JSON list of C-alpha atoms in Angstrom, two decimals:
[
{"chain": "A", "resi": 19, "resn": "MET", "atom": "CA", "xyz": [75.95, 1.90, -64.59]},
{"chain": "A", "resi": 20, "resn": "VAL", "atom": "CA", "xyz": [73.11, 4.34, -64.17]},
{"chain": "A", "resi": 21, "resn": "LEU", "atom": "CA", "xyz": [70.86, 1.49, -63.04]},
{"chain": "A", "resi": 22, "resn": "LEU", "atom": "CA", "xyz": [73.31, 0.41, -60.35]},
{"chain": "A", "resi": 23, "resn": "LEU", "atom": "CA", "xyz": [73.66, 3.99, -59.18]},
{"chain": "A", "resi": 24, "resn": "GLY", "atom": "CA", "xyz": [69.87, 4.33, -58.95]},
{"chain": "A", "resi": 25, "resn": "GLN", "atom": "CA", "xyz": [69.57, 1.12, -56.93]},
{"chain": "A", "resi": 26, "resn": "ALA", "atom": "CA", "xyz": [72.28, 2.31, -54.53]},
{"chain": "A", "resi": 27, "resn": "VAL", "atom": "CA", "xyz": [70.54, 5.64, -54.08]},
{"chain": "A", "resi": 28, "resn": "GLY", "atom": "CA", "xyz": [67.24, 3.83, -53.49]},
{"chain": "A", "resi": 29, "resn": "ARG", "atom": "CA", "xyz": [68.78, 1.62, -50.81]},
{"chain": "A", "resi": 30, "resn": "CYS", "atom": "CA", "xyz": [70.30, 4.64, -49.10]},
{"chain": "A", "resi": 31, "resn": "PHE", "atom": "CA", "xyz": [66.97, 6.44, -49.24]},
{"chain": "A", "resi": 32, "resn": "SER", "atom": "CA", "xyz": [65.15, 3.40, -47.76]},
{"chain": "A", "resi": 33, "resn": "LEU", "atom": "CA", "xyz": [67.68, 3.09, -44.95]},
{"chain": "A", "resi": 34, "resn": "ARG", "atom": "CA", "xyz": [67.42, 6.79, -44.17]},
{"chain": "A", "resi": 35, "resn": "LEU", "atom": "CA", "xyz": [63.63, 6.57, -44.23]},
{"chain": "A", "resi": 36, "resn": "GLU", "atom": "CA", "xyz": [63.67, 3.64, -41.80]},
{"chain": "A", "resi": 37, "resn": "GLU", "atom": "CA", "xyz": [66.01, 5.57, -39.49]},
{"chain": "A", "resi": 38, "resn": "LEU", "atom": "CA", "xyz": [63.71, 8.58, -39.57]},
{"chain": "A", "resi": 39, "resn": "ILE", "atom": "CA", "xyz": [60.67, 6.42, -38.86]},
{"chain": "A", "resi": 40, "resn": "SER", "atom": "CA", "xyz": [62.46, 4.80, -35.93]},
{"chain": "A", "resi": 41, "resn": "ASP", "atom": "CA", "xyz": [63.50, 8.20, -34.58]},
{"chain": "A", "resi": 42, "resn": "CYS", "atom": "CA", "xyz": [59.94, 9.43, -34.97]},
{"chain": "A", "resi": 43, "resn": "LEU", "atom": "CA", "xyz": [58.57, 6.46, -33.03]},
{"chain": "A", "resi": 44, "resn": "GLN", "atom": "CA", "xyz": [61.10, 7.00, -30.27]},
{"chain": "A", "resi": 45, "resn": "GLN", "atom": "CA", "xyz": [60.21, 10.69, -30.16]},
{"chain": "A", "resi": 46, "resn": "ASN", "atom": "CA", "xyz": [56.50, 9.83, -29.90]},
{"chain": "A", "resi": 47, "resn": "THR", "atom": "CA", "xyz": [57.23, 7.44, -27.05]},
{"chain": "A", "resi": 48, "resn": "HIS", "atom": "CA", "xyz": [59.28, 10.12, -25.33]},
{"chain": "A", "resi": 49, "resn": "ASN", "atom": "CA", "xyz": [56.48, 12.66, -25.87]},
{"chain": "A", "resi": 50, "resn": "ASP", "atom": "CA", "xyz": [53.93, 10.27, -24.36]},
{"chain": "A", "resi": 51, "resn": "ALA", "atom": "CA", "xyz": [56.13, 9.81, -21.32]},
{"chain": "A", "resi": 52, "resn": "LEU", "atom": "CA", "xyz": [56.49, 13.58, -21.01]},
{"chain": "A", "resi": 53, "resn": "GLN", "atom": "CA", "xyz": [52.71, 14.01, -21.27]},
{"chain": "A", "resi": 54, "resn": "ILE", "atom": "CA", "xyz": [52.19, 11.49, -18.46]},
{"chain": "A", "resi": 55, "resn": "GLU", "atom": "CA", "xyz": [54.83, 13.21, -16.35]},
{"chain": "A", "resi": 56, "resn": "LEU", "atom": "CA", "xyz": [53.26, 16.60, -17.07]},
{"chain": "A", "resi": 57, "resn": "ALA", "atom": "CA", "xyz": [49.83, 15.31, -16.01]},
{"chain": "A", "resi": 58, "resn": "LYS", "atom": "CA", "xyz": [51.31, 14.04, -12.75]},
{"chain": "A", "resi": 59, "resn": "HIS", "atom": "CA", "xyz": [52.97, 17.39, -12.08]},
{"chain": "A", "resi": 60, "resn": "ARG", "atom": "CA", "xyz": [49.72, 19.21, -12.81]},
{"chain": "A", "resi": 61, "resn": "GLU", "atom": "CA", "xyz": [47.86, 16.95, -10.40]},
{"chain": "A", "resi": 62, "resn": "GLN", "atom": "CA", "xyz": [50.50, 17.54, -7.75]},
{"chain": "A", "resi": 63, "resn": "ASN", "atom": "CA", "xyz": [50.32, 21.29, -8.33]},
{"chain": "A", "resi": 64, "resn": "GLU", "atom": "CA", "xyz": [46.54, 21.23, -7.97]},
{"chain": "A", "resi": 65, "resn": "THR", "atom": "CA", "xyz": [46.86, 19.30, -4.71]},
{"chain": "A", "resi": 66, "resn": "LEU", "atom": "CA", "xyz": [49.51, 21.74, -3.52]},
{"chain": "A", "resi": 67, "resn": "GLU", "atom": "CA", "xyz": [47.28, 24.68, -4.41]},
{"chain": "A", "resi": 68, "resn": "ARG", "atom": "CA", "xyz": [44.40, 23.21, -2.41]},
{"chain": "A", "resi": 69, "resn": "VAL", "atom": "CA", "xyz": [46.70, 22.65, 0.59]},
{"chain": "A", "resi": 70, "resn": "ILE", "atom": "CA", "xyz": [48.03, 26.20, 0.39]},
{"chain": "A", "resi": 71, "resn": "ASP", "atom": "CA", "xyz": [44.48, 27.59, 0.05]},
{"chain": "A", "resi": 72, "resn": "LYS", "atom": "CA", "xyz": [43.47, 25.60, 3.11]},
{"chain": "A", "resi": 73, "resn": "PHE", "atom": "CA", "xyz": [46.36, 26.87, 5.22]},
{"chain": "A", "resi": 74, "resn": "TYR", "atom": "CA", "xyz": [45.86, 30.41, 3.99]},
{"chain": "A", "resi": 75, "resn": "GLY", "atom": "CA", "xyz": [42.19, 30.16, 4.93]},
{"chain": "A", "resi": 76, "resn": "ILE", "atom": "CA", "xyz": [43.23, 29.14, 8.44]},
{"chain": "A", "resi": 77, "resn": "ARG", "atom": "CA", "xyz": [45.62, 32.10, 8.52]},
{"chain": "A", "resi": 78, "resn": "GLN", "atom": "CA", "xyz": [42.83, 34.48, 7.45]},
{"chain": "A", "resi": 79, "resn": "HIS", "atom": "CA", "xyz": [40.53, 33.09, 10.14]},
{"chain": "A", "resi": 80, "resn": "VAL", "atom": "CA", "xyz": [43.19, 33.51, 12.83]},
{"chain": "A", "resi": 81, "resn": "PHE", "atom": "CA", "xyz": [44.38, 36.99, 11.85]},
{"chain": "A", "resi": 82, "resn": "GLY", "atom": "CA", "xyz": [41.01, 38.23, 10.62]},
{"chain": "A", "resi": 83, "resn": "GLU", "atom": "CA", "xyz": [42.28, 39.02, 7.14]},
{"chain": "A", "resi": 84, "resn": "LEU", "atom": "CA", "xyz": [39.76, 38.89, 4.32]},
{"chain": "A", "resi": 85, "resn": "GLU", "atom": "CA", "xyz": [42.00, 40.13, 1.51]},
{"chain": "A", "resi": 86, "resn": "ASP", "atom": "CA", "xyz": [41.92, 38.02, -1.65]},
{"chain": "A", "resi": 87, "resn": "ILE", "atom": "CA", "xyz": [45.43, 37.72, -3.11]},
{"chain": "A", "resi": 88, "resn": "SER", "atom": "CA", "xyz": [47.12, 35.64, -5.78]},
{"chain": "A", "resi": 89, "resn": "TRP", "atom": "CA", "xyz": [48.40, 32.14, -5.25]},
{"chain": "A", "resi": 90, "resn": "ASP", "atom": "CA", "xyz": [52.05, 33.27, -5.32]},
{"chain": "A", "resi": 91, "resn": "ASP", "atom": "CA", "xyz": [51.31, 35.91, -2.66]},
{"chain": "A", "resi": 92, "resn": "LYS", "atom": "CA", "xyz": [49.62, 33.26, -0.54]},
{"chain": "A", "resi": 93, "resn": "CYS", "atom": "CA", "xyz": [52.76, 31.12, -0.75]},
{"chain": "A", "resi": 94, "resn": "ALA", "atom": "CA", "xyz": [54.91, 34.11, 0.18]},
{"chain": "A", "resi": 95, "resn": "CYS", "atom": "CA", "xyz": [52.72, 34.94, 3.20]},
{"chain": "A", "resi": 96, "resn": "LEU", "atom": "CA", "xyz": [52.83, 31.39, 4.46]},
{"chain": "A", "resi": 97, "resn": "LEU", "atom": "CA", "xyz": [56.58, 31.12, 3.97]},
{"chain": "A", "resi": 98, "resn": "ASN", "atom": "CA", "xyz": [57.20, 34.44, 5.72]},
{"chain": "A", "resi": 99, "resn": "ASP", "atom": "CA", "xyz": [55.05, 33.58, 8.75]},
{"chain": "A", "resi": 100, "resn": "PRO", "atom": "CA", "xyz": [57.06, 32.70, 11.87]},
{"chain": "A", "resi": 101, "resn": "ALA", "atom": "CA", "xyz": [56.87, 29.15, 13.15]},
{"chain": "A", "resi": 102, "resn": "GLU", "atom": "CA", "xyz": [55.04, 30.33, 16.28]},
{"chain": "A", "resi": 103, "resn": "SER", "atom": "CA", "xyz": [52.09, 31.32, 14.10]},
{"chain": "A", "resi": 104, "resn": "TRP", "atom": "CA", "xyz": [51.46, 27.68, 13.25]},
{"chain": "A", "resi": 105, "resn": "THR", "atom": "CA", "xyz": [51.65, 26.16, 16.70]},
{"chain": "A", "resi": 106, "resn": "PHE", "atom": "CA", "xyz": [48.46, 24.45, 17.88]},
{"chain": "A", "resi": 107, "resn": "ASN", "atom": "CA", "xyz": [48.74, 25.53, 21.50]},
{"chain": "A", "resi": 108, "resn": "ASP", "atom": "CA", "xyz": [47.36, 29.05, 21.19]},
{"chain": "A", "resi": 109, "resn": "SER", "atom": "CA", "xyz": [43.75, 29.81, 21.96]},
{"chain": "A", "resi": 110, "resn": "SER", "atom": "CA", "xyz": [42.82, 31.02, 18.46]},
{"chain": "A", "resi": 111, "resn": "THR", "atom": "CA", "xyz": [43.92, 27.78, 16.82]},
{"chain": "A", "resi": 112, "resn": "ALA", "atom": "CA", "xyz": [42.18, 25.74, 19.51]},
{"chain": "A", "resi": 113, "resn": "LYS", "atom": "CA", "xyz": [39.00, 27.72, 18.97]},
{"chain": "A", "resi": 114, "resn": "TYR", "atom": "CA", "xyz": [39.24, 27.18, 15.25]},
{"chain": "A", "resi": 115, "resn": "ILE", "atom": "CA", "xyz": [39.78, 23.45, 15.70]},
{"chain": "A", "resi": 116, "resn": "SER", "atom": "CA", "xyz": [36.88, 23.36, 18.15]},
{"chain": "A", "resi": 117, "resn": "SER", "atom": "CA", "xyz": [34.64, 25.15, 15.67]},
{"chain": "A", "resi": 118, "resn": "LEU", "atom": "CA", "xyz": [35.67, 22.68, 12.98]},
{"chain": "A", "resi": 119, "resn": "GLU", "atom": "CA", "xyz": [34.88, 19.77, 15.28]},
{"chain": "A", "resi": 120, "resn": "GLU", "atom": "CA", "xyz": [31.49, 21.29, 16.11]},
{"chain": "A", "resi": 121, "resn": "GLU", "atom": "CA", "xyz": [30.78, 21.77, 12.42]},
{"chain": "A", "resi": 122, "resn": "LEU", "atom": "CA", "xyz": [31.83, 18.19, 11.76]},
{"chain": "A", "resi": 123, "resn": "GLU", "atom": "CA", "xyz": [29.54, 16.93, 14.52]},
{"chain": "A", "resi": 124, "resn": "ARG", "atom": "CA", "xyz": [26.67, 19.02, 13.16]},
{"chain": "A", "resi": 125, "resn": "LEU", "atom": "CA", "xyz": [27.23, 17.57, 9.71]},
{"chain": "A", "resi": 126, "resn": "ARG", "atom": "CA", "xyz": [27.30, 14.06, 11.16]},
{"chain": "A", "resi": 127, "resn": "ARG", "atom": "CA", "xyz": [24.00, 14.64, 12.94]},
{"chain": "A", "resi": 128, "resn": "ALA", "atom": "CA", "xyz": [22.52, 16.03, 9.73]},
{"chain": "A", "resi": 129, "resn": "VAL", "atom": "CA", "xyz": [23.74, 12.98, 7.81]},
{"chain": "A", "resi": 130, "resn": "ASP", "atom": "CA", "xyz": [22.31, 10.65, 10.47]},
{"chain": "A", "resi": 131, "resn": "ASN", "atom": "CA", "xyz": [18.99, 12.50, 10.32]},
{"chain": "A", "resi": 132, "resn": "LEU", "atom": "CA", "xyz": [18.90, 12.24, 6.54]},
{"chain": "A", "resi": 133, "resn": "GLN", "atom": "CA", "xyz": [19.78, 8.54, 6.72]},
{"chain": "A", "resi": 134, "resn": "ASN", "atom": "CA", "xyz": [16.96, 7.97, 9.23]},
{"chain": "A", "resi": 135, "resn": "LYS", "atom": "CA", "xyz": [14.52, 9.82, 6.98]},
{"chain": "A", "resi": 136, "resn": "LEU", "atom": "CA", "xyz": [15.74, 7.82, 4.01]},
{"chain": "A", "resi": 137, "resn": "ARG", "atom": "CA", "xyz": [15.35, 4.57, 5.92]},
{"chain": "A", "resi": 138, "resn": "MET", "atom": "CA", "xyz": [11.86, 5.59, 7.03]},
{"chain": "A", "resi": 139, "resn": "GLY", "atom": "CA", "xyz": [10.99, 6.55, 3.46]},
{"chain": "A", "resi": 140, "resn": "LEU", "atom": "CA", "xyz": [12.19, 3.17, 2.21]},
{"chain": "A", "resi": 141, "resn": "GLU", "atom": "CA", "xyz": [10.11, 1.40, 4.86]},
{"chain": "A", "resi": 142, "resn": "ILE", "atom": "CA", "xyz": [7.03, 3.41, 3.86]},
{"chain": "A", "resi": 143, "resn": "GLU", "atom": "CA", "xyz": [7.72, 2.69, 0.20]},
{"chain": "A", "resi": 144, "resn": "ASN", "atom": "CA", "xyz": [8.06, -1.04, 0.87]},
{"chain": "A", "resi": 145, "resn": "HIS", "atom": "CA", "xyz": [4.86, -1.00, 2.93]},
{"chain": "A", "resi": 146, "resn": "LEU", "atom": "CA", "xyz": [2.98, 0.81, 0.15]},
{"chain": "A", "resi": 147, "resn": "LYS", "atom": "CA", "xyz": [4.35, -1.61, -2.46]},
{"chain": "A", "resi": 148, "resn": "LYS", "atom": "CA", "xyz": [3.22, -4.54, -0.31]},
{"chain": "A", "resi": 149, "resn": "ARG", "atom": "CA", "xyz": [-0.21, -2.94, 0.12]},
{"chain": "A", "resi": 150, "resn": "VAL", "atom": "CA", "xyz": [-0.48, -2.35, -3.62]},
{"chain": "A", "resi": 151, "resn": "ARG", "atom": "CA", "xyz": [0.40, -5.99, -4.30]},
{"chain": "A", "resi": 152, "resn": "GLU", "atom": "CA", "xyz": [-2.25, -7.15, -1.81]},
{"chain": "A", "resi": 153, "resn": "LEU", "atom": "CA", "xyz": [-4.88, -4.86, -3.37]},
{"chain": "A", "resi": 154, "resn": "GLU", "atom": "CA", "xyz": [-3.91, -6.09, -6.82]},
{"chain": "A", "resi": 155, "resn": "LYS", "atom": "CA", "xyz": [-4.37, -9.70, -5.69]},
{"chain": "A", "resi": 156, "resn": "LYS", "atom": "CA", "xyz": [-7.76, -8.83, -4.18]},
{"chain": "A", "resi": 157, "resn": "ARG", "atom": "CA", "xyz": [-8.79, -7.05, -7.37]},
{"chain": "A", "resi": 158, "resn": "ILE", "atom": "CA", "xyz": [-7.80, -10.04, -9.49]},
{"chain": "A", "resi": 159, "resn": "ALA", "atom": "CA", "xyz": [-9.69, -12.39, -7.14]},
{"chain": "A", "resi": 160, "resn": "SER", "atom": "CA", "xyz": [-12.75, -10.10, -7.24]},
{"chain": "A", "resi": 161, "resn": "ASP", "atom": "CA", "xyz": [-12.63, -9.92, -11.04]},
{"chain": "A", "resi": 162, "resn": "ASN", "atom": "CA", "xyz": [-12.40, -13.70, -11.26]},
{"chain": "A", "resi": 163, "resn": "MET", "atom": "CA", "xyz": [-15.33, -14.12, -8.85]},
{"chain": "A", "resi": 164, "resn": "ILE", "atom": "CA", "xyz": [-17.45, -11.64, -10.85]},
{"chain": "A", "resi": 165, "resn": "LEU", "atom": "CA", "xyz": [-16.59, -13.41, -14.10]},
{"chain": "A", "resi": 166, "resn": "ASN", "atom": "CA", "xyz": [-17.52, -16.76, -12.55]},
{"chain": "A", "resi": 167, "resn": "LYS", "atom": "CA", "xyz": [-20.84, -15.35, -11.31]},
{"chain": "A", "resi": 168, "resn": "ILE", "atom": "CA", "xyz": [-21.57, -13.88, -14.74]},
{"chain": "A", "resi": 169, "resn": "THR", "atom": "CA", "xyz": [-20.78, -17.25, -16.32]},
{"chain": "A", "resi": 170, "resn": "GLU", "atom": "CA", "xyz": [-23.12, -18.99, -13.85]},
{"chain": "A", "resi": 171, "resn": "LEU", "atom": "CA", "xyz": [-25.88, -16.45, -14.55]},
{"chain": "A", "resi": 172, "resn": "ARG", "atom": "CA", "xyz": [-25.48, -16.96, -18.29]},
{"chain": "A", "resi": 173, "resn": "HIS", "atom": "CA", "xyz": [-25.66, -20.72, -17.84]},
{"chain": "A", "resi": 174, "resn": "TYR", "atom": "CA", "xyz": [-28.72, -20.36, -15.56]},
{"chain": "A", "resi": 175, "resn": "HIS", "atom": "CA", "xyz": [-30.38, -18.02, -18.06]},
{"chain": "A", "resi": 176, "resn": "SER", "atom": "CA", "xyz": [-29.61, -20.38, -20.93]},
{"chain": "A", "resi": 177, "resn": "GLN", "atom": "CA", "xyz": [-31.09, -23.36, -19.10]},
{"chain": "A", "resi": 178, "resn": "HIS", "atom": "CA", "xyz": [-34.29, -21.53, -18.10]},
{"chain": "A", "resi": 179, "resn": "ARG", "atom": "CA", "xyz": [-34.61, -20.03, -21.56]},
{"chain": "A", "resi": 180, "resn": "ILE", "atom": "CA", "xyz": [-34.54, -23.52, -23.04]},
{"chain": "A", "resi": 181, "resn": "GLN", "atom": "CA", "xyz": [-37.09, -24.71, -20.48]},
{"chain": "A", "resi": 182, "resn": "ILE", "atom": "CA", "xyz": [-39.38, -21.74, -21.18]},
{"chain": "A", "resi": 183, "resn": "ILE", "atom": "CA", "xyz": [-39.11, -22.30, -24.94]},
{"chain": "A", "resi": 184, "resn": "ASN", "atom": "CA", "xyz": [-39.97, -25.98, -24.45]},
{"chain": "A", "resi": 185, "resn": "LEU", "atom": "CA", "xyz": [-42.97, -25.07, -22.27]},
{"chain": "A", "resi": 186, "resn": "LEU", "atom": "CA", "xyz": [-44.16, -22.54, -24.83]},
{"chain": "A", "resi": 187, "resn": "ASP", "atom": "CA", "xyz": [-43.79, -25.11, -27.61]},
{"chain": "A", "resi": 188, "resn": "GLU", "atom": "CA", "xyz": [-45.75, -27.64, -25.58]},
{"chain": "A", "resi": 189, "resn": "GLY", "atom": "CA", "xyz": [-48.45, -25.06, -24.80]},
{"chain": "A", "resi": 190, "resn": "ARG", "atom": "CA", "xyz": [-48.68, -24.04, -28.44]},
{"chain": "A", "resi": 191, "resn": "SER", "atom": "CA", "xyz": [-48.96, -27.67, -29.52]},
{"chain": "A", "resi": 192, "resn": "HIS", "atom": "CA", "xyz": [-51.69, -28.26, -26.93]},
{"chain": "A", "resi": 193, "resn": "VAL", "atom": "CA", "xyz": [-53.62, -25.15, -27.97]},
{"chain": "A", "resi": 194, "resn": "LYS", "atom": "CA", "xyz": [-53.29, -26.16, -31.63]},
{"chain": "A", "resi": 195, "resn": "TRP", "atom": "CA", "xyz": [-54.61, -29.62, -30.80]},
{"chain": "A", "resi": 196, "resn": "ILE", "atom": "CA", "xyz": [-57.59, -28.10, -28.95]},
{"chain": "A", "resi": 197, "resn": "VAL", "atom": "CA", "xyz": [-58.31, -25.74, -31.85]},
{"chain": "A", "resi": 198, "resn": "ASP", "atom": "CA", "xyz": [-58.08, -28.59, -34.32]},
{"chain": "A", "resi": 199, "resn": "GLU", "atom": "CA", "xyz": [-60.48, -30.66, -32.20]},
{"chain": "A", "resi": 200, "resn": "LEU", "atom": "CA", "xyz": [-62.93, -27.76, -31.96]},
{"chain": "A", "resi": 201, "resn": "VAL", "atom": "CA", "xyz": [-62.78, -27.20, -35.71]},
{"chain": "A", "resi": 202, "resn": "ALA", "atom": "CA", "xyz": [-63.39, -30.89, -36.32]},
{"chain": "A", "resi": 203, "resn": "LYS", "atom": "CA", "xyz": [-66.38, -30.90, -33.92]},
{"chain": "A", "resi": 204, "resn": "CYS", "atom": "CA", "xyz": [-67.82, -27.82, -35.57]},
{"chain": "A", "resi": 205, "resn": "ARG", "atom": "CA", "xyz": [-67.52, -29.42, -38.98]},
{"chain": "A", "resi": 206, "resn": "GLN", "atom": "CA", "xyz": [-69.23, -32.57, -37.69]},
{"chain": "A", "resi": 207, "resn": "LEU", "atom": "CA", "xyz": [-72.08, -30.51, -36.24]},
{"chain": "A", "resi": 208, "resn": "GLU", "atom": "CA", "xyz": [-72.46, -28.60, -39.48]},
{"chain": "A", "resi": 209, "resn": "MET", "atom": "CA", "xyz": [-72.62, -31.85, -41.45]},
{"chain": "A", "resi": 210, "resn": "LYS", "atom": "CA", "xyz": [-75.23, -33.33, -39.07]},
{"chain": "A", "resi": 211, "resn": "GLY", "atom": "CA", "xyz": [-77.28, -30.17, -39.28]},
{"chain": "A", "resi": 212, "resn": "GLN", "atom": "CA", "xyz": [-77.29, -30.31, -43.05]},
{"chain": "A", "resi": 213, "resn": "ASN", "atom": "CA", "xyz": [-78.31, -34.02, -43.18]},
{"chain": "A", "resi": 214, "resn": "LEU", "atom": "CA", "xyz": [-81.27, -33.74, -40.74]},
{"chain": "A", "resi": 215, "resn": "GLU", "atom": "CA", "xyz": [-84.55, -32.39, -42.29]},
{"chain": "A", "resi": 216, "resn": "PRO", "atom": "CA", "xyz": [-87.80, -31.65, -40.32]},
{"chain": "A", "resi": 217, "resn": "THR", "atom": "CA", "xyz": [-90.77, -34.25, -40.85]},
{"chain": "A", "resi": 218, "resn": "HIS", "atom": "CA", "xyz": [-94.54, -33.93, -40.05]},
{"chain": "A", "resi": 219, "resn": "SER", "atom": "CA", "xyz": [-96.63, -37.13, -39.47]},
{"chain": "A", "resi": 220, "resn": "ASP", "atom": "CA", "xyz": [-100.32, -37.50, -38.69]},
{"chain": "A", "resi": 221, "resn": "VAL", "atom": "CA", "xyz": [-100.64, -39.85, -35.77]},
{"chain": "A", "resi": 222, "resn": "LYS", "atom": "CA", "xyz": [-103.99, -41.12, -34.56]},
{"chain": "A", "resi": 223, "resn": "LEU", "atom": "CA", "xyz": [-104.20, -41.29, -30.82]},
{"chain": "A", "resi": 224, "resn": "PRO", "atom": "CA", "xyz": [-106.97, -42.89, -28.79]},
{"chain": "A", "resi": 225, "resn": "GLY", "atom": "CA", "xyz": [-109.77, -40.45, -28.08]},
{"chain": "A", "resi": 226, "resn": "CYS", "atom": "CA", "xyz": [-108.57, -38.07, -30.78]},
{"chain": "A", "resi": 227, "resn": "LYS", "atom": "CA", "xyz": [-109.42, -37.96, -34.39]},
{"chain": "A", "resi": 228, "resn": "HIS", "atom": "CA", "xyz": [-106.39, -36.26, -35.73]},
{"chain": "A", "resi": 229, "resn": "ARG", "atom": "CA", "xyz": [-103.32, -34.73, -34.06]},
{"chain": "A", "resi": 230, "resn": "ASP", "atom": "CA", "xyz": [-100.33, -33.15, -35.73]},
{"chain": "A", "resi": 231, "resn": "VAL", "atom": "CA", "xyz": [-97.20, -34.49, -34.26]},
{"chain": "A", "resi": 232, "resn": "ASN", "atom": "CA", "xyz": [-94.10, -32.39, -34.91]},
{"chain": "A", "resi": 233, "resn": "LEU", "atom": "CA", "xyz": [-90.92, -34.40, -34.75]},
{"chain": "A", "resi": 234, "resn": "GLY", "atom": "CA", "xyz": [-88.28, -31.73, -34.38]},
{"chain": "A", "resi": 235, "resn": "MET", "atom": "CA", "xyz": [-84.51, -31.83, -34.60]},
{"chain": "A", "resi": 236, "resn": "PRO", "atom": "CA", "xyz": [-82.55, -33.34, -31.76]},
{"chain": "A", "resi": 237, "resn": "ASP", "atom": "CA", "xyz": [-80.73, -31.10, -29.25]},
{"chain": "A", "resi": 238, "resn": "LEU", "atom": "CA", "xyz": [-77.47, -30.67, -31.06]},
{"chain": "A", "resi": 239, "resn": "THR", "atom": "CA", "xyz": [-76.10, -28.53, -28.32]},
{"chain": "A", "resi": 240, "resn": "SER", "atom": "CA", "xyz": [-76.43, -31.23, -25.70]},
{"chain": "A", "resi": 241, "resn": "GLU", "atom": "CA", "xyz": [-75.05, -33.78, -28.12]},
{"chain": "A", "resi": 242, "resn": "ALA", "atom": "CA", "xyz": [-72.11, -31.64, -28.87]},
{"chain": "A", "resi": 243, "resn": "LEU", "atom": "CA", "xyz": [-71.51, -31.21, -25.20]}
]
């Protein structure tokens, strides 16, 4: 019995909870709609305030009033003004409109001048960019030419270095051969000089009893030459 009563109470509680959740969701939806509506009204009020400030500024310019009053007072002043005050046929309003048109024309000329300066600046910038690209291409071409010339000079230097080394090797070999030949000749001369000994013979010549004949060494210098 108690169990059945507890289950019934639980079902009632669940149903009530679901109803409350549903009501809460509906209330949230309603609150969101109110927030959107409030935002629209605020935007409209801001627009209305700007319009009223604009008209009140015109009123101050026409009547020469410079007093700064609240927004509600501005609305009251505008509502209390007679309709004739807002006709556009009087001279003061025409002058004000004319001054606004002159100001607008001045602003247009200023904008045109700025646009012309901007266009001229863009043209100068494009010209400078083009010039920079051309100079960059010339620099790259010059660097490549210098590198090619350096490579050619290195190749030329390498070739002549090899030729000079070969010539020096040939000259050294030739000088060595000459020195070796001279050393060999000197050794031959030394050996011939050691083998030759001086001899003295007594030769009898007609009409002479005795004569010493000296048979000297041959001219080694002429032989060597």
